[in-house]
Amino acid sequence: INCCVWLLLWFGGGTLGQPLECRAGADVGRRCASIPLDKLLERVVQHAELIYRLSEESCALFEEMFIPLAVRTQHIRGGNTCTSPAFSVPGSKGEVQQISDKWLLHTVLILIQSWIEPLFTLQDTLDRYDNAPNVLLNKTKWVSSKLVSLEQGVTVLIRKMLDEGALTMESHQSWMIESSEPADMVESVTKDYAVLTCFKKDAHKVETFLKLLRCRQTQGLSCFPI
């Protein structure tokens, strides 16, 4: 299905997905907490799927507009240059079975919170580009805002599933990129590309962990990450 149609159905109340209903405000916990656990988990997973899909598309658009093929190849050969929390996807059924629901939920929350500030910073940077297409700006802006909604949804999941308060990182601590000012435009573009590619990797981890958690609600420890 075309992504634009998917997003229109999402915002318009179509059948492919429903918003988390976890907006900022005094009653955010009450609104999100009123959703049954299975429906809340399903909406959180759908939210994570859309965020990952949009992160892929944003990265591809940025590459097409600003990154020469030679630079992309060099970036791939350079391996993992990301410095976000080192949470790897389990590689065997035994490893998966040793992971608790608590670990999955708190890991997801840490990953989400570690990216909120870098994505807002990225949005400010992209707004200053002379030739950034509106479709790229809109995609990154959507992801940036919906990541906050996803954080709120996962926070309520932790309260519902673990009967405990959520782990909160002070000031949405960033694990990613130092905040030093780039020396020139080339350095700025390279840095923004690193942010997009590293976020895409972590968005995939968030989606994978949440799908594993959803699977466990019906199939227990027999689930395995896709």
GROMACS .gro file of N, CA and C in nm, residues 7 54 58 123 127 133-145:
model
   54
    7LEU      N    1  -0.067   0.696   0.553
    7LEU     CA    2  -0.067   0.806   0.648
    7LEU      C    3  -0.201   0.879   0.650
   54LEU      N    4   0.893   0.532   0.778
   54LEU     CA    5   0.924   0.670   0.742
   54LEU      C    6   1.073   0.701   0.759
   58SER      N    7   1.292   0.849   0.466
   58SER     CA    8   1.366   0.975   0.487
   58SER      C    9   1.514   0.958   0.455
  123GLN      N   10   1.563   1.828   1.274
  123GLN     CA   11   1.458   1.903   1.205
  123GLN      C   12   1.496   2.049   1.189
  127ASP      N   13   1.561   2.239   0.821
  127ASP     CA   14   1.484   2.358   0.785
  127ASP      C   15   1.573   2.468   0.729
  133PRO      N   16   1.372   1.907  -0.005
  133PRO     CA   17   1.233   1.896  -0.053
  133PRO      C   18   1.134   1.890   0.063
  134ASN      N   19   1.015   1.942   0.039
  134ASN     CA   20   0.913   1.943   0.143
  134ASN      C   21   0.877   1.803   0.190
  135VAL      N   22   0.883   1.706   0.098
  135VAL     CA   23   0.846   1.569   0.136
  135VAL      C   24   0.943   1.515   0.241
  136LEU      N   25   1.071   1.550   0.231
  136LEU     CA   26   1.168   1.508   0.331
  136LEU      C   27   1.143   1.578   0.464
  137LEU      N   28   1.119   1.708   0.458
  137LEU     CA   29   1.093   1.785   0.580
  137LEU      C   30   0.968   1.733   0.651
  138ASN      N   31   0.864   1.703   0.573
  138ASN     CA   32   0.739   1.655   0.633
  138ASN      C   33   0.756   1.518   0.697
  139LYS      N   34   0.831   1.430   0.631
  139LYS     CA   35   0.853   1.297   0.686
  139LYS      C   36   0.930   1.303   0.818
  140THR      N   37   1.039   1.378   0.821
  140THR     CA   38   1.119   1.387   0.942
  140THR      C   39   1.043   1.459   1.054
  141LYS      N   40   0.963   1.557   1.017
  141LYS     CA   41   0.883   1.628   1.118
  141LYS      C   42   0.778   1.533   1.178
  142TRP      N   43   0.716   1.452   1.094
  142TRP     CA   44   0.615   1.356   1.142
  142TRP      C   45   0.680   1.256   1.237
  143VAL      N   46   0.795   1.200   1.196
  143VAL     CA   47   0.864   1.103   1.280
  143VAL      C   48   0.903   1.165   1.414
  144SER      N   49   0.954   1.287   1.410
  144SER     CA   50   0.998   1.354   1.532
  144SER      C   51   0.883   1.371   1.630
  145SER      N   52   0.767   1.413   1.581
  145SER     CA   53   0.653   1.435   1.670
  145SER      C   54   0.592   1.303   1.718
   0.00000   0.00000   0.00000
